[in-house]
Coordinates of C-alpha atoms in Angstrom, one line a residue:
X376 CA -24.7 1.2 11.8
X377 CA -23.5 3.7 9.8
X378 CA -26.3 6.0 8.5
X379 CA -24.8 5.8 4.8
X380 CA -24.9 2.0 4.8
X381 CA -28.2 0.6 6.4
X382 CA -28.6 -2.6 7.5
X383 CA -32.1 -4.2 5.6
X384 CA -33.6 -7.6 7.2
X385 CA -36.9 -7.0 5.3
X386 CA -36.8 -8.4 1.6
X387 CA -39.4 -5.7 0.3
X388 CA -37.1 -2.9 2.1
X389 CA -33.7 -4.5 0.2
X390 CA -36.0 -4.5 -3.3
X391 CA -36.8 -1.0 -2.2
X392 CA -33.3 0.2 -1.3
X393 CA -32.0 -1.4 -4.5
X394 CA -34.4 0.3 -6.9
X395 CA -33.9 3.8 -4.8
X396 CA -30.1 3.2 -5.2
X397 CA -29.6 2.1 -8.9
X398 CA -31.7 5.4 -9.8
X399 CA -29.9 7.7 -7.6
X400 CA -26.8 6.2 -9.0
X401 CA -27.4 6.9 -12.2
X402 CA -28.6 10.4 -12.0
X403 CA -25.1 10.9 -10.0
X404 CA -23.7 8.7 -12.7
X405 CA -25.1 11.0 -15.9
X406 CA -25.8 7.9 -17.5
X407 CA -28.6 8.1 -20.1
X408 CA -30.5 11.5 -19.7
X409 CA -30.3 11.9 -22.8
X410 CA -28.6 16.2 -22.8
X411 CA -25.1 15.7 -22.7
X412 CA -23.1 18.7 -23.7
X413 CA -20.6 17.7 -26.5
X414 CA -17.6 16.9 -24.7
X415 CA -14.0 15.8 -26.4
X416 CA -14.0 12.5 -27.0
X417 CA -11.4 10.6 -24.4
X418 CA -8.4 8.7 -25.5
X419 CA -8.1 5.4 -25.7
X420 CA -5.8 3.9 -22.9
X421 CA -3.0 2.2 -23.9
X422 CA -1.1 -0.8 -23.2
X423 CA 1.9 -2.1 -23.6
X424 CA 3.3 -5.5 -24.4
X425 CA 3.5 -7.7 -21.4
X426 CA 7.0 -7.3 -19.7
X427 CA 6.8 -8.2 -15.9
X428 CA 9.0 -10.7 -14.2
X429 CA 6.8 -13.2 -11.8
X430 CA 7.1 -15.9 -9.3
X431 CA 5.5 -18.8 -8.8
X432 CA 3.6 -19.3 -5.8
X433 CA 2.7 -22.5 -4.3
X434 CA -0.9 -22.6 -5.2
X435 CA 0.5 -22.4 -8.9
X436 CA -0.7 -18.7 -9.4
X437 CA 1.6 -16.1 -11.0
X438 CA 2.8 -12.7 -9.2
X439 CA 3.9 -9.8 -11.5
X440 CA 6.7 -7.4 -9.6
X441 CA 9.0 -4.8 -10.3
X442 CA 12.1 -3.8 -8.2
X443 CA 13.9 -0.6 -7.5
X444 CA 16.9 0.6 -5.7
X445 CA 19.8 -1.8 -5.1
X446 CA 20.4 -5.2 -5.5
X447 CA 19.7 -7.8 -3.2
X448 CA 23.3 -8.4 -2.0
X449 CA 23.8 -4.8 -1.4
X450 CA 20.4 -3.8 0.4
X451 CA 20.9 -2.3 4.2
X452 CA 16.3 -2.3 4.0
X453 CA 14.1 -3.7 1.9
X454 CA 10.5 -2.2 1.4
X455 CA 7.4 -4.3 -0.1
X456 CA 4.8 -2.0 -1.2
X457 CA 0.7 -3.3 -2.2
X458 CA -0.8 -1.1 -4.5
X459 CA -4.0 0.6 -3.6
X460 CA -7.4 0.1 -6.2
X461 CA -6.8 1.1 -9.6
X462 CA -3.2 0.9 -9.2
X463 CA -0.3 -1.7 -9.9
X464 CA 3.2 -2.7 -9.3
X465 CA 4.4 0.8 -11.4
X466 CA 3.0 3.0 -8.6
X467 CA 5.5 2.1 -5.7
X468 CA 6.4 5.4 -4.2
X469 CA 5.5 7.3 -7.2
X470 CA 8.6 10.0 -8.6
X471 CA 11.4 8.3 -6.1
X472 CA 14.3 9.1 -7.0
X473 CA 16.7 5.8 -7.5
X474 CA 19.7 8.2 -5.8
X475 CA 17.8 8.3 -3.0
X476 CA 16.9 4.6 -3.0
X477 CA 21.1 4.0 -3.2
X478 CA 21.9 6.8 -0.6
X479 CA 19.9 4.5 2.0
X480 CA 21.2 1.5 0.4
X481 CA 17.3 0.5 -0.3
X482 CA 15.9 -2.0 -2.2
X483 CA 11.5 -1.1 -2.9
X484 CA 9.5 -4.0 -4.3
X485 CA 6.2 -3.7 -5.4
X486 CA 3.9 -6.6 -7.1
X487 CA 0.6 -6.6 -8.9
X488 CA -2.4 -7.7 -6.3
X489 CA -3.9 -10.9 -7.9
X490 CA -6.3 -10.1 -11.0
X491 CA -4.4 -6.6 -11.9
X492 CA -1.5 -6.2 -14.1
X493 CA 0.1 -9.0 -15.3
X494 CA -0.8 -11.3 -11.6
X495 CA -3.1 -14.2 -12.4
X496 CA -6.5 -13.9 -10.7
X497 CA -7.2 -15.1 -6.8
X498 CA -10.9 -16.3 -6.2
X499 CA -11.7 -15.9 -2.9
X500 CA -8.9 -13.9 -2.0
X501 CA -8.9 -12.8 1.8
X502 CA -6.5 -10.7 3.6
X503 CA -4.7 -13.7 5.5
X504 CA -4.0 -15.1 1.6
X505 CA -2.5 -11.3 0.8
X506 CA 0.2 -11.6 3.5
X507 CA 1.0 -15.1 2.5
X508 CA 1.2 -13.2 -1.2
X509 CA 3.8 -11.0 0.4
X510 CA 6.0 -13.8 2.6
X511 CA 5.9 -15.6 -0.6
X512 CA 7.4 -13.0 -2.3
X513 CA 10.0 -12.1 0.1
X514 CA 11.5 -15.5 -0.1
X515 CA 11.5 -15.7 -3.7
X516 CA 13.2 -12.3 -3.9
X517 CA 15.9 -13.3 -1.4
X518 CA 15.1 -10.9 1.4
X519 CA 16.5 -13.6 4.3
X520 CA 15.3 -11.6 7.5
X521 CA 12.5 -8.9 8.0
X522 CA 11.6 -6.0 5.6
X523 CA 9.7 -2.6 5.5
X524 CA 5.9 -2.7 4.3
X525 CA 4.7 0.5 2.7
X526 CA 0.7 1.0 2.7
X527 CA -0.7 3.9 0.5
X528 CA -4.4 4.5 1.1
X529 CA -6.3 2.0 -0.1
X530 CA -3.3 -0.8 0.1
X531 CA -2.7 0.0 3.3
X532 CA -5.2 -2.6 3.8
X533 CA -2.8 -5.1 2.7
X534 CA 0.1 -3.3 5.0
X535 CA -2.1 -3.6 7.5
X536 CA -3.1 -8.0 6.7
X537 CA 1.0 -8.4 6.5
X538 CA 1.4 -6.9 10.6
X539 CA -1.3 -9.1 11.9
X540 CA -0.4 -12.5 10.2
X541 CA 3.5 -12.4 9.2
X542 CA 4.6 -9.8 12.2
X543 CA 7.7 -12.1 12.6
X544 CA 8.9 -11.0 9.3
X545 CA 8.0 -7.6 9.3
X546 CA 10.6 -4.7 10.4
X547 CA 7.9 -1.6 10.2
X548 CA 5.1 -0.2 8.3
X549 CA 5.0 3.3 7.1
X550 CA 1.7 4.2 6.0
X551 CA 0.5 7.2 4.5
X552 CA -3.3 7.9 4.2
X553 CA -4.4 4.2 5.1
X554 CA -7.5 3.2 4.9
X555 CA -9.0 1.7 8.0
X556 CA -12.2 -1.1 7.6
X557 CA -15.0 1.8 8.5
X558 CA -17.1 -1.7 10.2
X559 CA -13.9 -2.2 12.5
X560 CA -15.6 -3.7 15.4
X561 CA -13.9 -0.5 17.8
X562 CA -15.3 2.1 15.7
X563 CA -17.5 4.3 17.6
X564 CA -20.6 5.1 15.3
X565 CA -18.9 9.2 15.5
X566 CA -15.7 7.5 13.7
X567 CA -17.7 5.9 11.3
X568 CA -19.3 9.2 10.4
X569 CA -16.1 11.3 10.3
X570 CA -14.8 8.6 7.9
X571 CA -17.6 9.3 5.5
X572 CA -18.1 12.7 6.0
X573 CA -15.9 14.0 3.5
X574 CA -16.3 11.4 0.8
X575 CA -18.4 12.6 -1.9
X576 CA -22.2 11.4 -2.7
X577 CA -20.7 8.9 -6.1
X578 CA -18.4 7.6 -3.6
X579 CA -20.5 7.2 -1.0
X580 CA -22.7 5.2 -3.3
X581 CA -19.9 3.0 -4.8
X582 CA -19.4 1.6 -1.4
X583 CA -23.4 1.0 -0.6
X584 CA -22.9 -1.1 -3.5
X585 CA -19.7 -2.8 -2.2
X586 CA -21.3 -3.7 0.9
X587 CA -24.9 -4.5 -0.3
X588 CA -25.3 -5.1 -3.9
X589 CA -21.5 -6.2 -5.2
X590 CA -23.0 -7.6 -8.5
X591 CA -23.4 -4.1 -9.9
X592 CA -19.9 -2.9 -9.6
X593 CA -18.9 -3.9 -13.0
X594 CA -22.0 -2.2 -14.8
X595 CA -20.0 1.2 -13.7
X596 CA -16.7 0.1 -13.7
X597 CA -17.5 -1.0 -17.4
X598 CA -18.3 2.6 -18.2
X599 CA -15.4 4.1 -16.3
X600 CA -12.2 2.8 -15.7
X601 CA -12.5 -0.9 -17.6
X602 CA -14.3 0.8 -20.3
X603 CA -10.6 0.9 -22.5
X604 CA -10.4 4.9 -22.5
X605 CA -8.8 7.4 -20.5
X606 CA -10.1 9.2 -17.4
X607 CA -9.2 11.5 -14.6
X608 CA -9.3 9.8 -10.9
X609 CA -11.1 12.5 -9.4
X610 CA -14.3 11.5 -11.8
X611 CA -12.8 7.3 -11.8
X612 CA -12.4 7.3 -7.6
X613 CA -15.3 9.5 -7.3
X614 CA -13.1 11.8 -5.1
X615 CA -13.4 15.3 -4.1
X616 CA -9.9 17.1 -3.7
X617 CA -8.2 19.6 -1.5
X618 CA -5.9 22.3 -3.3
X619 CA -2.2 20.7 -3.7
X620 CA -4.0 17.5 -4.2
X621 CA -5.4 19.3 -7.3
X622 CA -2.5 21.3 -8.1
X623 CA -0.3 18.0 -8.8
X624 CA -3.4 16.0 -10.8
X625 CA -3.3 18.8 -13.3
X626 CA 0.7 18.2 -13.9
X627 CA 1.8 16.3 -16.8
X628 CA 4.4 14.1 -14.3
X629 CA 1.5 12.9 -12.5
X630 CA -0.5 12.8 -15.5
X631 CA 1.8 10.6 -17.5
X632 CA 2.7 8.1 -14.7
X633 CA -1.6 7.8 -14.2
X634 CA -2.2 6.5 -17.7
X635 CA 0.7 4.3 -17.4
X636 CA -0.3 3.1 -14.0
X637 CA -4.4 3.0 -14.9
X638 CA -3.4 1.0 -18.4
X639 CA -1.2 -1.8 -16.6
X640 CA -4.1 -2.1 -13.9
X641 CA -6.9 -2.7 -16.3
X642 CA -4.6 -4.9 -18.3
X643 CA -6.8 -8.2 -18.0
X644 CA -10.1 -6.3 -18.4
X645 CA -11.7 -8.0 -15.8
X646 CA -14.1 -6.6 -13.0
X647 CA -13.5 -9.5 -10.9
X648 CA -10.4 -8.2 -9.0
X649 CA -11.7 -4.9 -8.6
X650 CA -15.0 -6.1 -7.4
X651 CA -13.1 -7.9 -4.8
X652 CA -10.8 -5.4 -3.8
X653 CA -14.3 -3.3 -3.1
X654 CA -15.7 -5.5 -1.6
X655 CA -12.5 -6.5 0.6
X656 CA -12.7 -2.9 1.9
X657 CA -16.0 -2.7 3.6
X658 CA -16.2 -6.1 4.8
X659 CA -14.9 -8.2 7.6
X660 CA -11.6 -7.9 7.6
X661 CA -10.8 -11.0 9.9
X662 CA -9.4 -8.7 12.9
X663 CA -9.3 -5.7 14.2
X664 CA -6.6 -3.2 14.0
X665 CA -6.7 -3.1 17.4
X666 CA -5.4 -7.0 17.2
X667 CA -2.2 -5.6 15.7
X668 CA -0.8 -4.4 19.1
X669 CA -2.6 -6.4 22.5
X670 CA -1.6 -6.5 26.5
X671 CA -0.8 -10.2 26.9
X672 CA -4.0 -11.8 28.5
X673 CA -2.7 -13.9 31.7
X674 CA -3.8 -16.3 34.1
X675 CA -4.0 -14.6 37.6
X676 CA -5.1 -16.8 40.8
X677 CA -7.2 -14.8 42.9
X678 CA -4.6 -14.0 45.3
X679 CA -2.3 -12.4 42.3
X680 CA -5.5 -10.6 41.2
X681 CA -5.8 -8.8 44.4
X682 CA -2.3 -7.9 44.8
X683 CA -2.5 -6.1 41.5
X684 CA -5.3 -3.7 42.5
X685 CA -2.5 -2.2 45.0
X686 CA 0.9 -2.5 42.5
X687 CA 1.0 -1.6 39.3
X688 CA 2.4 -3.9 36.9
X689 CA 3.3 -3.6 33.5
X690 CA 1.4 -5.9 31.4
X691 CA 3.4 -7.6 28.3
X692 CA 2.4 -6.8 24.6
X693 CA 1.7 -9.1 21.8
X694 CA 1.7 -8.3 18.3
X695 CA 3.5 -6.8 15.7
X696 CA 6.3 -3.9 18.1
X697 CA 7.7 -2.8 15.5
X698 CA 7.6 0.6 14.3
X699 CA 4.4 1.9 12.6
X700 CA 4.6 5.9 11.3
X701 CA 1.6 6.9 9.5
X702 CA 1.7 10.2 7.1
X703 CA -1.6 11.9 7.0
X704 CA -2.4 15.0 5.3
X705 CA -4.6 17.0 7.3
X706 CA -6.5 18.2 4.0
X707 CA -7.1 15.2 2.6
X708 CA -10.7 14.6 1.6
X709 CA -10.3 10.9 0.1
X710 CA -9.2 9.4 3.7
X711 CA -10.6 11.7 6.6
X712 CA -7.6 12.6 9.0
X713 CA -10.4 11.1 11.2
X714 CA -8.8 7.3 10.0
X715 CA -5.6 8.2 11.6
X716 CA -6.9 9.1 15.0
X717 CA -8.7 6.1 15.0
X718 CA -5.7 4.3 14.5
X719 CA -3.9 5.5 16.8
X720 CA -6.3 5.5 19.6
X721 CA -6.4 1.3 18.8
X722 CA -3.2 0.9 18.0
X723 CA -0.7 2.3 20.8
X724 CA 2.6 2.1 19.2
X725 CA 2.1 4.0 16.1
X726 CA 3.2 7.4 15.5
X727 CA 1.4 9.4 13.6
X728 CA 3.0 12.5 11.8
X729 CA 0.1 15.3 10.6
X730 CA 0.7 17.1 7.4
X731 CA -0.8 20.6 7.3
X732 CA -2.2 21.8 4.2
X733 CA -1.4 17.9 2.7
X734 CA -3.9 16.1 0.5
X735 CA -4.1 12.4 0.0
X736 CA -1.5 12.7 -3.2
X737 CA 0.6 15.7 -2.4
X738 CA 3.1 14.2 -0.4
X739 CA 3.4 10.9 -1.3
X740 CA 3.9 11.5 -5.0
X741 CA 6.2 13.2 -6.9
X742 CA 7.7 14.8 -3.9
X743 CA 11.3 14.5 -3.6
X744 CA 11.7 16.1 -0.5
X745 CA 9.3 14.5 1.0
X746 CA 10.4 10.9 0.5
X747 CA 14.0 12.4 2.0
X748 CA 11.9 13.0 5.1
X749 CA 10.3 9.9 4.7
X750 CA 13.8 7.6 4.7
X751 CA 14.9 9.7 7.2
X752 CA 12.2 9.4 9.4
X753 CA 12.1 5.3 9.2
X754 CA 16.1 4.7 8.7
X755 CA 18.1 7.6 10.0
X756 CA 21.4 9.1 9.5
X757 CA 21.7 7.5 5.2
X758 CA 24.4 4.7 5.3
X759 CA 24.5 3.5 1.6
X760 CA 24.5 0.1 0.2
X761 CA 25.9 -2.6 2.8
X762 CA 28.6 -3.6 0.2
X763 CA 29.2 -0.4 -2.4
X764 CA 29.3 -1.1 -5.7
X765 CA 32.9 -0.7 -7.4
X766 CA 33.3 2.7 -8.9
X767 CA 34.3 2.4 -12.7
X768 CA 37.8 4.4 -12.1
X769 CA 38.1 1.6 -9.3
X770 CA 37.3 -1.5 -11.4
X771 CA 40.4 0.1 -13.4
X772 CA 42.4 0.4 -10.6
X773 CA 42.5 -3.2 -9.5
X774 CA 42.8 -4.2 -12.9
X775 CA 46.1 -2.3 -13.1
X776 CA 47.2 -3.3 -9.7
X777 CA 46.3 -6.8 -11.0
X778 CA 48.4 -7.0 -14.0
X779 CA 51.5 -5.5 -12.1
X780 CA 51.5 -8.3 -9.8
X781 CA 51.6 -10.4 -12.6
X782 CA 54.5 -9.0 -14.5
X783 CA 56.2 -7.8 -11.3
X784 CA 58.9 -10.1 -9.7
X785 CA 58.2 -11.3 -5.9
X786 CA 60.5 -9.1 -3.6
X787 CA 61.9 -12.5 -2.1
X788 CA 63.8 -13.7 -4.9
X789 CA 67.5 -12.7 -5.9
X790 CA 68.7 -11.0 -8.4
X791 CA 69.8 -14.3 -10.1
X792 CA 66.2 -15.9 -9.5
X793 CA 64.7 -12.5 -10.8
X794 CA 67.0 -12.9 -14.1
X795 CA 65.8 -16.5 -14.9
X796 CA 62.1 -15.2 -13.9
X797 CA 62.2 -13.2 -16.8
X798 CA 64.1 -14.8 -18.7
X799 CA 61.3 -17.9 -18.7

């Protein structure tokens, strides 16, 4: 077991380990010693009149999406995109240029997870349910055949639900930063530590709770994030933070899209979704990642089991074969670039790209650059829409062209017809 995250049989021990960690907590926390330095008071976060367009989805629940890019009719891809915690359907690909979205003829939906924004709340949510959310959604949204699924950090766990139970509908997956379940069952205990190592001693907490003592989240989340003012996520996420990662925090672009983003997550003011996403995080995920890509298990008679210790023979995969590209900056101290070679050492046919001097935001966000590399990287050479939309000086043109056909005599007719034709 990991050594941040004991495992307690003993009832004493657990009373123990709860007392030790509520106190730690709240020394890490700040919460009620009682010297404070005088700080300016924080803003109160707000939020805007409800404006989301939803589906229906057959259990009767509500899903909250926005859409970007080109139209359904026109789209060469289309991209789904879960948020990660503390996020919602505004994040997407955060600062995307909508040129860039029409120069690849790309259509990018993203959708509140159930409980945040303006999506009704899931009980018991697993993530088996969160890639029937997504399937759902495609169909309602008319995307016929497969699409692209985009998980950042923490919803790549919900990239990740979508390749193991709706692989069939799924083109690729690029991921940037995911998050891998750090009890994956083919974790060595060294990849397990490396995962934690860089986290930071709040965060590290947080998830103890997650794991062991879930009914304490809100009791923090209350006095951060849900408690209706305005906060930086370095102090919200508990995150420590490389230099560029910094750098574009202290931005008022990435600023003004965080309040924005935070506000429509907290909407509801209610733990419940965030104590599940938590708790979703460190707990059994229902597979493996390494059941995303498997050799094909056969029946071999002991005669053909023989004859394959002397020839070599390719064994079929199963799965999701699809592509898989995963961006990972190499500074990142929110997911260790530890994750990534994890994932690729379980999960054959992903590619991983490594990002030098890349954080966990620097990248993905406000980049424009980067998401050019990005669209290149998954989609190539850009095409455009599949059918272009009219130019306006075009619309004109076949108005004109139109009208003169109208008002134009047939070529076929005589000179006599031609008379009469104007005539009537």
């Amino acid at each position: 077991m990991n050594e941040y995250l004991p495992e307690e049989r003993d009832p004493v021990r657990c009373w123990l380990i709860v007392a030790a960690v509520a106190f730690v907590t709240l020394l890490v926390l700040g919460v009620g010693s009682g010297d404070e330095i005088p700080v300016e008071l924080p803003k109160k976060l707000i939020i805007s009149p409800p404006s989301a367009n939803r589906i229906q989805l057959p259990d009767g629940r509500h899903l909250a999406y926005e859409e970007q890019g080109v139209s359904a009719d026109r789209a060469r891809f289309s991209l789904i995109a879960p948020h990660s915690f503390l996020s919602s359907r505004l994040a997407g690909i955060p600062g995307i240029s909508a040129s860039l979205l029409e120069e690849f003829g790309a259509r990018l939906v993203t959708y509140d997870l159930p409980g945040f924004g303006e999506s009704d709340l899931h009980p018991g949510r697993n993530l088996n349910s969160s890639a029937l959310d997504m399937l759902h959604l495609a169909d309602a949204l008319g995307i016929p055949d497969k699409f692209w699924v985009v998980g950042y950090s923490g919803g790549g766990m919900h990239a990740w639900s979508a390749l193991r139970y709706i692989p069939d509908r799924v083109a690729g997956a690029a991921m940037f930063a995911p998050m891998a379940n750090p009890y994956d069952s083919k974790m060595t205990k060294d990849e397990r530590h490396k995962t934690w190592d860089r986290w930071s001693t709040k965060r590290k907490l947080m998830h103890i709770l997650a794991r062991r003592f879930p009914s304490l989240l809100p009791l923090f989340y209350r006095r951060s994030f849900l408690s209706g003012k305005q906060g930086q996520p370095e102090s919200w996420l508990s995150l420590s933070l490389g230099k560029k990662d910094k750098t574009l925090l202290e931005g008022p672009e990435f600023n003004a899209f965080w309040e924005r983003n935070v506000a429509e997550s907290v909407r509801q003011g209610d733990a419940r979704p965030f104590v599940e996403e938590a708790v979703l995080q460190v707990s059994d995920w229902g597979f493996s990642l390494s059941d995303i890509q498997m050799q094909k298990k056969e029946d071999r008679s002991f005669f053909e089991l023989i004859k394959s210790l002397f020839n070599q023979v390719e064994r079929e995969w199963v799965g999701f074969l699809g592509p898989i590209h995963i961006w990972q900056g190499m500074d990142d101290r929110v997911v260790s670039p530890s994750v990534a070679e994890f994932i690729r050492r379980v999960v054959p046919g992903a590619t991983v790209h490594k990002l030098l001097d890349e954080g966990h935001f620097s990248y993905f966000c406000f980049c424009d650059e980067c998401h050019r590399q990005i669209f290149s990287t998954l989609f190539g050479i850009p095409q455009g829409p599949i059918n272009p939309a009219p130019l306006p000086s075009d619309v004109a043109s076949e108005l004109a062209e139109e009208t003169t056909e109208e008002t134009t005599a047939p070529d076929n007719l005589t000179e006599e017809e031609q008379g009469k034709s104007s005539l009537a």
